[in-house]
PDB file of C-alpha atoms in Angstrom:
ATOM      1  CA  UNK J  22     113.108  73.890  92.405  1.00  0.00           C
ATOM      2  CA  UNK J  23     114.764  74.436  95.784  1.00  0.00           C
ATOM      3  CA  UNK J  24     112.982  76.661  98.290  1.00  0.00           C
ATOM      4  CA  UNK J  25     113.911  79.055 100.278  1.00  0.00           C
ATOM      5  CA  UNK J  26     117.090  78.250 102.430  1.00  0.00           C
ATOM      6  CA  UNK J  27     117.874  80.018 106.110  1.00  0.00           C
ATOM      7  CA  UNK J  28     120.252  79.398 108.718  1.00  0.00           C
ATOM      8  CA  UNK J  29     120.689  78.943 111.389  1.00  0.00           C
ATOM      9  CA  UNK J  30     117.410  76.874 112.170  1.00  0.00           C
ATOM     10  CA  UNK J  31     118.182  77.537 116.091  1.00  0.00           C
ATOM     11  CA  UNK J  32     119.931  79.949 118.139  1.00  0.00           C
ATOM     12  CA  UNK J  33     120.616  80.384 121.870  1.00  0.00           C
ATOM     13  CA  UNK J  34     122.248  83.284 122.642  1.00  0.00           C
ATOM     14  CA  UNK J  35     122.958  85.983 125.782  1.00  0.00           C
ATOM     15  CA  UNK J  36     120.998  89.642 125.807  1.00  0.00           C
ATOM     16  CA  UNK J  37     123.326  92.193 124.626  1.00  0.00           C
ATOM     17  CA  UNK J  38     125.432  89.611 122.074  1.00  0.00           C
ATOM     18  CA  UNK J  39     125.031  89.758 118.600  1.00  0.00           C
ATOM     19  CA  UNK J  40     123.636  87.436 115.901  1.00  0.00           C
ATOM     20  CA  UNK J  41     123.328  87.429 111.978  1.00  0.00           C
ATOM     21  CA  UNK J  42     120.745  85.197 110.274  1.00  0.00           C
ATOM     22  CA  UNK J  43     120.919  83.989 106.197  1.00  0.00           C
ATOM     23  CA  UNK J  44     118.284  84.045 103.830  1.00  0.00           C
ATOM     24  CA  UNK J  45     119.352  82.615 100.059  1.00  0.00           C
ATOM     25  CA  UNK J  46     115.781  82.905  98.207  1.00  0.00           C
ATOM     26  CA  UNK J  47     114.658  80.944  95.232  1.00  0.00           C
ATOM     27  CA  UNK J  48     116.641  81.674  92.171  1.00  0.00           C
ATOM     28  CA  UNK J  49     115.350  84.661  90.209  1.00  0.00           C
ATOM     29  CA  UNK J  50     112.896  85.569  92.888  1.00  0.00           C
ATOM     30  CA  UNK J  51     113.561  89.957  93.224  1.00  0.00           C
ATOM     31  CA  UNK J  52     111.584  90.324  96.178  1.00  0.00           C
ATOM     32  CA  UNK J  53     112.797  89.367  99.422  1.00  0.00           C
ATOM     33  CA  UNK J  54     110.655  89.451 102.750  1.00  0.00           C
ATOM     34  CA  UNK J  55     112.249  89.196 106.962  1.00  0.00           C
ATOM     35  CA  UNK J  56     109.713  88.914 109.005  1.00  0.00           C
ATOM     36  CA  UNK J  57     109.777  88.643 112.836  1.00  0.00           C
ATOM     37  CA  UNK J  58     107.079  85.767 114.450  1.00  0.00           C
ATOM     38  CA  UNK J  59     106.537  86.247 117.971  1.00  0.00           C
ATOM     39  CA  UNK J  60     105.212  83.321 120.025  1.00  0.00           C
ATOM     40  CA  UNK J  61     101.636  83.749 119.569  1.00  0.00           C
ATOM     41  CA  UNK J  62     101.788  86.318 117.171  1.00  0.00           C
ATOM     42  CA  UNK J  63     101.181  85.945 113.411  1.00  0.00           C
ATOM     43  CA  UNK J  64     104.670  87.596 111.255  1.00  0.00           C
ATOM     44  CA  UNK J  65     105.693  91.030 111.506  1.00  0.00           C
ATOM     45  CA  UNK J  66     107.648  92.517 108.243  1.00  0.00           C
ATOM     46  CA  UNK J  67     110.672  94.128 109.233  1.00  0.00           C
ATOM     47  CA  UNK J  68     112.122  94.976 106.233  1.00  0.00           C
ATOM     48  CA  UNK J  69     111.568  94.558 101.715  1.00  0.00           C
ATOM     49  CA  UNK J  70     113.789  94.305  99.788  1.00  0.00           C
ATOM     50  CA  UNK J  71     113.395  94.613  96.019  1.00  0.00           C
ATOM     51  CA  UNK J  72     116.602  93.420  94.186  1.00  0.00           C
ATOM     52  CA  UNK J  73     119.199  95.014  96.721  1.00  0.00           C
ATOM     53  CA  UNK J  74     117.354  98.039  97.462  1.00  0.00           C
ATOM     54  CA  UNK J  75     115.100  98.730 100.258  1.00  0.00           C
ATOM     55  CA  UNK J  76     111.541  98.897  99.679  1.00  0.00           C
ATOM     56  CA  UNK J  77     110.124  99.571 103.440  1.00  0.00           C
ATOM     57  CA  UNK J  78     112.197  99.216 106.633  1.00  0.00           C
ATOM     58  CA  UNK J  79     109.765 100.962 108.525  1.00  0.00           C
ATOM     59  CA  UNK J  80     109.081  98.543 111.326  1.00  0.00           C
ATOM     60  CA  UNK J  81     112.361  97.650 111.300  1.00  0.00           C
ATOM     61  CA  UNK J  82     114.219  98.806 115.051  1.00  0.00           C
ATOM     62  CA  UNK J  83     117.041 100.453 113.482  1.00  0.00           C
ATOM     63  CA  UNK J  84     119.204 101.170 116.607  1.00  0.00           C
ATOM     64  CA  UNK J  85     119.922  97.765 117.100  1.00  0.00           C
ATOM     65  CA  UNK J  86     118.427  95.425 113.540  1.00  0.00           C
ATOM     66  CA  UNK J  87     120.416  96.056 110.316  1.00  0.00           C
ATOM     67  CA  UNK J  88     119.826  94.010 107.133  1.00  0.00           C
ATOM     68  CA  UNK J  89     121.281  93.888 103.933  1.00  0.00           C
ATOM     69  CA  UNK J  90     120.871  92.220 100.208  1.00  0.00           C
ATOM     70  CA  UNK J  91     124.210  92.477  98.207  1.00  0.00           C
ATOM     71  CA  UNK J  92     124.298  91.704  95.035  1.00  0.00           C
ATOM     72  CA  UNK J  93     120.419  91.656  94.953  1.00  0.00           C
ATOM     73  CA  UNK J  94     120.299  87.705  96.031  1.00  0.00           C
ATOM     74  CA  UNK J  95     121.161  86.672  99.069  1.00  0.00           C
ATOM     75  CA  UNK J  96     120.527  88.515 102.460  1.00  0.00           C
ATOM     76  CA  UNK J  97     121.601  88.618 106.046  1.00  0.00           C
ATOM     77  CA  UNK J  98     119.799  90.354 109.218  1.00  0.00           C
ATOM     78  CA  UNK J  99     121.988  91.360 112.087  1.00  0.00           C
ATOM     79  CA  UNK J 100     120.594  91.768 115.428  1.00  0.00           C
ATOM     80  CA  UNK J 101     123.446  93.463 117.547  1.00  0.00           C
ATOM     81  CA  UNK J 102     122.927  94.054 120.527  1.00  0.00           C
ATOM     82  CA  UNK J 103     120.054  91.545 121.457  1.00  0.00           C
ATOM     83  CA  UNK J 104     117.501  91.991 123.783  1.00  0.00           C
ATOM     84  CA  UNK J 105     115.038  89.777 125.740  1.00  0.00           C
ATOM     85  CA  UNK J 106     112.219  90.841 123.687  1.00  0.00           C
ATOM     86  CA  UNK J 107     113.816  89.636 120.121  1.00  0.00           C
ATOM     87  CA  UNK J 108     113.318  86.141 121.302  1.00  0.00           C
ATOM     88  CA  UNK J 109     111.568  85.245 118.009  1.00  0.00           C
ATOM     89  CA  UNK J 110     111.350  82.988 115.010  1.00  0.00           C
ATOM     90  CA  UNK J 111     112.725  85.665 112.013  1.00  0.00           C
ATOM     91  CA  UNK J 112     111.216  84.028 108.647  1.00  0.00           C
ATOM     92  CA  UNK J 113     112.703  84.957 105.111  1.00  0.00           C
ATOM     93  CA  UNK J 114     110.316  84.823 102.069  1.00  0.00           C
ATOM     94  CA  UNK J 115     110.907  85.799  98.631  1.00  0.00           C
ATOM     95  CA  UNK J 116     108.595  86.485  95.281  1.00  0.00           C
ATOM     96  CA  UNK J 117     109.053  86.547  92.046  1.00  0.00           C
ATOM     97  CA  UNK J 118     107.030  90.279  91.639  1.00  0.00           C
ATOM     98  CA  UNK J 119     107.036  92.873  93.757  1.00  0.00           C
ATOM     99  CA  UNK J 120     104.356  91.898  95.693  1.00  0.00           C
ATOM    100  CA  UNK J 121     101.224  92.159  93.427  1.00  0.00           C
ATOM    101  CA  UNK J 122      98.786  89.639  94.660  1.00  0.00           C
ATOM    102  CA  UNK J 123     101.771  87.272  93.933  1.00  0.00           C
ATOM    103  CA  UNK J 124     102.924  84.262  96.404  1.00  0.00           C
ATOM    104  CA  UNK J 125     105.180  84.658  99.205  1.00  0.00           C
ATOM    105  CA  UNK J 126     107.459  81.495  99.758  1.00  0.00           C
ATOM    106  CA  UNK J 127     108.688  81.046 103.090  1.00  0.00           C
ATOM    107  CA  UNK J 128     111.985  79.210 104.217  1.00  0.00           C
ATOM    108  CA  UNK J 129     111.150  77.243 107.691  1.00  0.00           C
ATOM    109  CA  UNK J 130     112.890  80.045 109.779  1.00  0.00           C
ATOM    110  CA  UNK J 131     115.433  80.950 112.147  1.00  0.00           C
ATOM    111  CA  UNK J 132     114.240  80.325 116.273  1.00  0.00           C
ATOM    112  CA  UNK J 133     116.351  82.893 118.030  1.00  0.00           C
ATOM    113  CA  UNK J 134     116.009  82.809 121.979  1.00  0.00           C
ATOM    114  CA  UNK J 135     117.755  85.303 124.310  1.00  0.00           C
ATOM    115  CA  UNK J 136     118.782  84.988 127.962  1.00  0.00           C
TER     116      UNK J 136
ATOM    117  CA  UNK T   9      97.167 100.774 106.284  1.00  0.00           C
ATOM    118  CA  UNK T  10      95.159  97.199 106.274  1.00  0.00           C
ATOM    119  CA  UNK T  11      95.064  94.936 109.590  1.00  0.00           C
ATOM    120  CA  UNK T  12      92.908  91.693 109.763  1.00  0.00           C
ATOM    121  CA  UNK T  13      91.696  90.070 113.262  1.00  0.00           C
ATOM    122  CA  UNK T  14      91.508  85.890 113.645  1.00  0.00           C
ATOM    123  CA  UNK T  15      88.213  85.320 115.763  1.00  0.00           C
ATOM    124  CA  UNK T  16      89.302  82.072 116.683  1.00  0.00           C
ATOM    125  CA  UNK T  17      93.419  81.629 118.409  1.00  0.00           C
ATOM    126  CA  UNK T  18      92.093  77.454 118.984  1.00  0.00           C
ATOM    127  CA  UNK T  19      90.168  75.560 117.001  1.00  0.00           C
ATOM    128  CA  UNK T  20      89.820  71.621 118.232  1.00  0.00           C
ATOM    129  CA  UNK T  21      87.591  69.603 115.461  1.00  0.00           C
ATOM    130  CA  UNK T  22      87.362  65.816 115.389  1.00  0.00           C
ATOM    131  CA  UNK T  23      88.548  63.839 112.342  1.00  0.00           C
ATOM    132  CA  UNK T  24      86.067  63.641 109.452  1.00  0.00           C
ATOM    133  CA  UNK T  25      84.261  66.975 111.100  1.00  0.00           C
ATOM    134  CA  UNK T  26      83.739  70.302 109.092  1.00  0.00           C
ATOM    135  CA  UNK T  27      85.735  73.136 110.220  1.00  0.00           C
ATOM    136  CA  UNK T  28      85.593  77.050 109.565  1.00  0.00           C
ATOM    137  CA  UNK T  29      87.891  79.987 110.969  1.00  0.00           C
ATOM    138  CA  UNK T  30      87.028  83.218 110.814  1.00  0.00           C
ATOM    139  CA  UNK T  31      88.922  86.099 109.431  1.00  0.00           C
ATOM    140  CA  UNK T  32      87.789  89.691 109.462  1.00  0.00           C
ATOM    141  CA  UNK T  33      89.888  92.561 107.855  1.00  0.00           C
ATOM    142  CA  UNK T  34      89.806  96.200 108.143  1.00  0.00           C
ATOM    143  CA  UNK T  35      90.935  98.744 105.048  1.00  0.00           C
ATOM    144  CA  UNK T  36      89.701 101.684 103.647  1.00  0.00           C
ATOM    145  CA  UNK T  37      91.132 100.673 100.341  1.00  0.00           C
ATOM    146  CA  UNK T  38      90.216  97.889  98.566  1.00  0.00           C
ATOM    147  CA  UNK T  39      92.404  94.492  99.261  1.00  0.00           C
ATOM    148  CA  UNK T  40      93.929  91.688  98.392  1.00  0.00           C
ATOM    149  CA  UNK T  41      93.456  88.611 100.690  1.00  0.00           C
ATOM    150  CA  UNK T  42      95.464  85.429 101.784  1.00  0.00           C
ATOM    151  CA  UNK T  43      95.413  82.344 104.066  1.00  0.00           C
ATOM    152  CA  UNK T  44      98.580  80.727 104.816  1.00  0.00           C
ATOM    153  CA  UNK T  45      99.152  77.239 106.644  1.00  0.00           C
ATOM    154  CA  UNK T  46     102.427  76.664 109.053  1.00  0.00           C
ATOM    155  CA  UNK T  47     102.775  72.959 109.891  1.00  0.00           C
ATOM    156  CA  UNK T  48     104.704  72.300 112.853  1.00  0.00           C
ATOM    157  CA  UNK T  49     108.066  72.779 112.318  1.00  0.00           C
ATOM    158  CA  UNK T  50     108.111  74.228 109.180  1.00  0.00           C
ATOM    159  CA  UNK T  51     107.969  77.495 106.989  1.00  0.00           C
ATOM    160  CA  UNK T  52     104.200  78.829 106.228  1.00  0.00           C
ATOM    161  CA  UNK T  53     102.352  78.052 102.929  1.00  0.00           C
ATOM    162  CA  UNK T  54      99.834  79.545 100.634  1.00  0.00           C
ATOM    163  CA  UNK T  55      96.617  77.595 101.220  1.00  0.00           C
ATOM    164  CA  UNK T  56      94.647  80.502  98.892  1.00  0.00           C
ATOM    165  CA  UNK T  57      94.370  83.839  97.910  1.00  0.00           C
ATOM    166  CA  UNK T  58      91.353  86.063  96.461  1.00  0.00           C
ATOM    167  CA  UNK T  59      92.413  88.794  94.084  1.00  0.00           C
ATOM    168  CA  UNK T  60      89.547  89.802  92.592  1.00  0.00           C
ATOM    169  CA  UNK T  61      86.555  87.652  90.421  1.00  0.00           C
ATOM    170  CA  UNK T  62      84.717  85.122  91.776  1.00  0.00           C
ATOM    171  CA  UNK T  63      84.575  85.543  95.824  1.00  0.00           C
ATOM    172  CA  UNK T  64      84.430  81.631  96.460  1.00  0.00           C
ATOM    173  CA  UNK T  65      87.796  80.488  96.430  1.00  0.00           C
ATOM    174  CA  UNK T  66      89.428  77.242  96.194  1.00  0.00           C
ATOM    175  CA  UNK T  67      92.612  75.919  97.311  1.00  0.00           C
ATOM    176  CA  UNK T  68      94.968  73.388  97.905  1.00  0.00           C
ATOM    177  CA  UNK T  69      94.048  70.103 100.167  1.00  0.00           C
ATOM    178  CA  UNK T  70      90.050  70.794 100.413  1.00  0.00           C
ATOM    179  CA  UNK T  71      90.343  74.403 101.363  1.00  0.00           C
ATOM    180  CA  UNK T  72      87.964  77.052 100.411  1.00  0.00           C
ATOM    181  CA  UNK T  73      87.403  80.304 101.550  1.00  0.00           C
ATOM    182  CA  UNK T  74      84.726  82.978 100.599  1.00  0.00           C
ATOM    183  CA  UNK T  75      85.278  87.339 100.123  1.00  0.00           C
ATOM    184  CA  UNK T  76      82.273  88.757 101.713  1.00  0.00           C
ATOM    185  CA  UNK T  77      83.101  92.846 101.399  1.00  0.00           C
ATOM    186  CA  UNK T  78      79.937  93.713 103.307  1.00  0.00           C
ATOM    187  CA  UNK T  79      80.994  91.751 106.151  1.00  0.00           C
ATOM    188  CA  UNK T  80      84.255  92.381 105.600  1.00  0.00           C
ATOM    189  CA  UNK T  81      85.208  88.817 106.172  1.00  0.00           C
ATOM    190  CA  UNK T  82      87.132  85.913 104.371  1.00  0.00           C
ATOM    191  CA  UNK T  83      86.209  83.014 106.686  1.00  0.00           C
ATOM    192  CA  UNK T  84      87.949  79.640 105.549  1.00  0.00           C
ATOM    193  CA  UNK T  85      85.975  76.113 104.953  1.00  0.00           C
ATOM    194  CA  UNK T  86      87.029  72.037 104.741  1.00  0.00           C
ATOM    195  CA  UNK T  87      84.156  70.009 105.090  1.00  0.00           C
ATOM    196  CA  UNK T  88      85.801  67.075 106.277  1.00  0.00           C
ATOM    197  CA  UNK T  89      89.528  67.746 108.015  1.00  0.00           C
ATOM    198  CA  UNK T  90      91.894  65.037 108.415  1.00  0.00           C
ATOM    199  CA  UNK T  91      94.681  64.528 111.151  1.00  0.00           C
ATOM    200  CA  UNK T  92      97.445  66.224 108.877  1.00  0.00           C
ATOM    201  CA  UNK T  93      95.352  69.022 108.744  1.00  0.00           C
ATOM    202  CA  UNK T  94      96.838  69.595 112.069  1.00  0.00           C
ATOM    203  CA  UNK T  95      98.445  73.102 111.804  1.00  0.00           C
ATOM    204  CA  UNK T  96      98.366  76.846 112.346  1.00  0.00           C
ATOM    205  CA  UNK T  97      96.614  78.764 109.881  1.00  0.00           C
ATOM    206  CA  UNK T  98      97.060  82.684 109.342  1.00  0.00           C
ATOM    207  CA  UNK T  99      94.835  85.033 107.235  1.00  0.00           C
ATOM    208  CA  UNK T 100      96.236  87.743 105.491  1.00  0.00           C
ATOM    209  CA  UNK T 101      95.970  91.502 103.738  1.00  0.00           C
ATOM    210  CA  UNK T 102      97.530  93.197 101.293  1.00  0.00           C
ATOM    211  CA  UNK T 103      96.599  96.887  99.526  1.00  0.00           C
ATOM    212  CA  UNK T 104      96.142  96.622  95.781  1.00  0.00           C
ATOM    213  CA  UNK T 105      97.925 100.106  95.140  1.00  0.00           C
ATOM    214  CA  UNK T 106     101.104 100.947  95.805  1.00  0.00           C
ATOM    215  CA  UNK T 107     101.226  98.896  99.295  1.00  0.00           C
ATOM    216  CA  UNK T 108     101.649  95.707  98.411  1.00  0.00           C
ATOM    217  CA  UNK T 109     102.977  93.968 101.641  1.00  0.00           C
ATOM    218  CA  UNK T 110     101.045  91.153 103.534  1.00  0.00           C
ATOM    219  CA  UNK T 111      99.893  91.978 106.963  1.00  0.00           C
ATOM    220  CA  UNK T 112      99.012  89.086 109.117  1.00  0.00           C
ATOM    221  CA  UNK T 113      96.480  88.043 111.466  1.00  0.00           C
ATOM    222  CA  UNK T 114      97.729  86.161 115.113  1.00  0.00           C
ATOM    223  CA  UNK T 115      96.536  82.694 114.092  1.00  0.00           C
ATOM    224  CA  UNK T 116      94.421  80.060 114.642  1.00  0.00           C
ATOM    225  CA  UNK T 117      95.977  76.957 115.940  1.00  0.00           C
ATOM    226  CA  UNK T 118      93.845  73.711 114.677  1.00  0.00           C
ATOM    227  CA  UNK T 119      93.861  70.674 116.369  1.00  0.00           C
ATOM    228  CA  UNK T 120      92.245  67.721 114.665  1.00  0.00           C
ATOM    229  CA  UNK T 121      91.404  64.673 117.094  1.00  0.00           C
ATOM    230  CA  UNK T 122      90.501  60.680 116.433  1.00  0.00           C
TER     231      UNK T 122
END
């Protein structure tokens, strides 16, 4: 069974550019997870999806972070534009419920550093 | 909302040596609780999870952690780590009504030496 595929695995980019990263979870998996990991830190949820609707976006910065899930399987975040401070590692996970004690499965991330 | 706190951010253990990081949540609901390992390099994995039952729990490679709801802890256990244990491991929390996403602790970076 494949995992959880993002991309890019690295990028190096100038404050105030954009960026977009790709999540494709595992097939049939409704739930999809992007989390932020700051050095240091343990993950931050930005934003659940469950099939293409949003379950909770709440800690998601919404002047400048926009995600979305068409089609209910694959999913792109957007960070336009960037700052110093989103110099993170943005990890995608995905589960077959809707979160019920059930297993997250993470892909291996996207590093994103800002200048 | 449920938060947990990692006790430990570096844990150095020799090879062959037991090995236990602490985890301590806070909720005023009952919870649902995880550890998750992130090998260098790579995406983070379930190591366990207690949902309810028996509050010793076992996992994958040697891992075992115990629910203690008085102490509100769920401290994880290998008696005898190995260099590939080499990792950073994260505890986590979930609600188990109606807010089911994970909330994670900062981490605890072990490093196992010869």
């Amino acid at each position: 069974e494949a995992g959880v595929a993002q991309s890019p695995r690295y990028k190096i980019i100038e404050k105030r550019q954009s960026v977009a990263f790709w999540c494709n979870p595992i097939s049939g998996h409704a739930t999809l997870y992007w989390y932020q990991q700051i050095l240091g830190q343990g993950p931050k949820l930005l934003i659940q999806f469950q099939n293409n609707g949003v379950v909770d976006d709440s800690q998601l910065p919404k002047d400048r972070f926009s995600a979305e899930r068409l089609k209910g399987v694959d999913s792109t975040l957007k960070i336009q534009p960037a700052k110093l401070e989103d110099s993170a590692v943005y990890l995608c996970a995905s589960s077959s419920r809707s979160g019920v004690g059930g297993e997250l499965f993470f892909g291996e991330g996207s590093r994103l550093t800002v200048l | 909302a449920q938060s947990v706190t990692q006790l430990d951010s570096q844990v150095p253990v020799f090879e062959e040596a037991p090995v236990e990081l602490r985890c301590n949540y806070s909720s005023s609901v009952s919870v649902y609780l995880f550890w998750y390992v992130q090998y260098p390099n790579q995406g983070l994995q379930l190591l366990l999870k207690y949902l309810s039952g028996s509050t010793l729990v076992k996992g994958i490679n040697g891992f075992e952690a115990e629910f203690n709801k008085s102490q509100t802890s769920f401290h994880l256990r290998k008696p005898s780590v190995h260099i590939s244990d080499t990792a950073e491991y994260f505890c986590a929390v979930s609600g188990t009504f109606n807010d089911y996403k994970l909330s994670f602790g900062a981490g605890t970076t072990v490093t196992v030496r010869a």
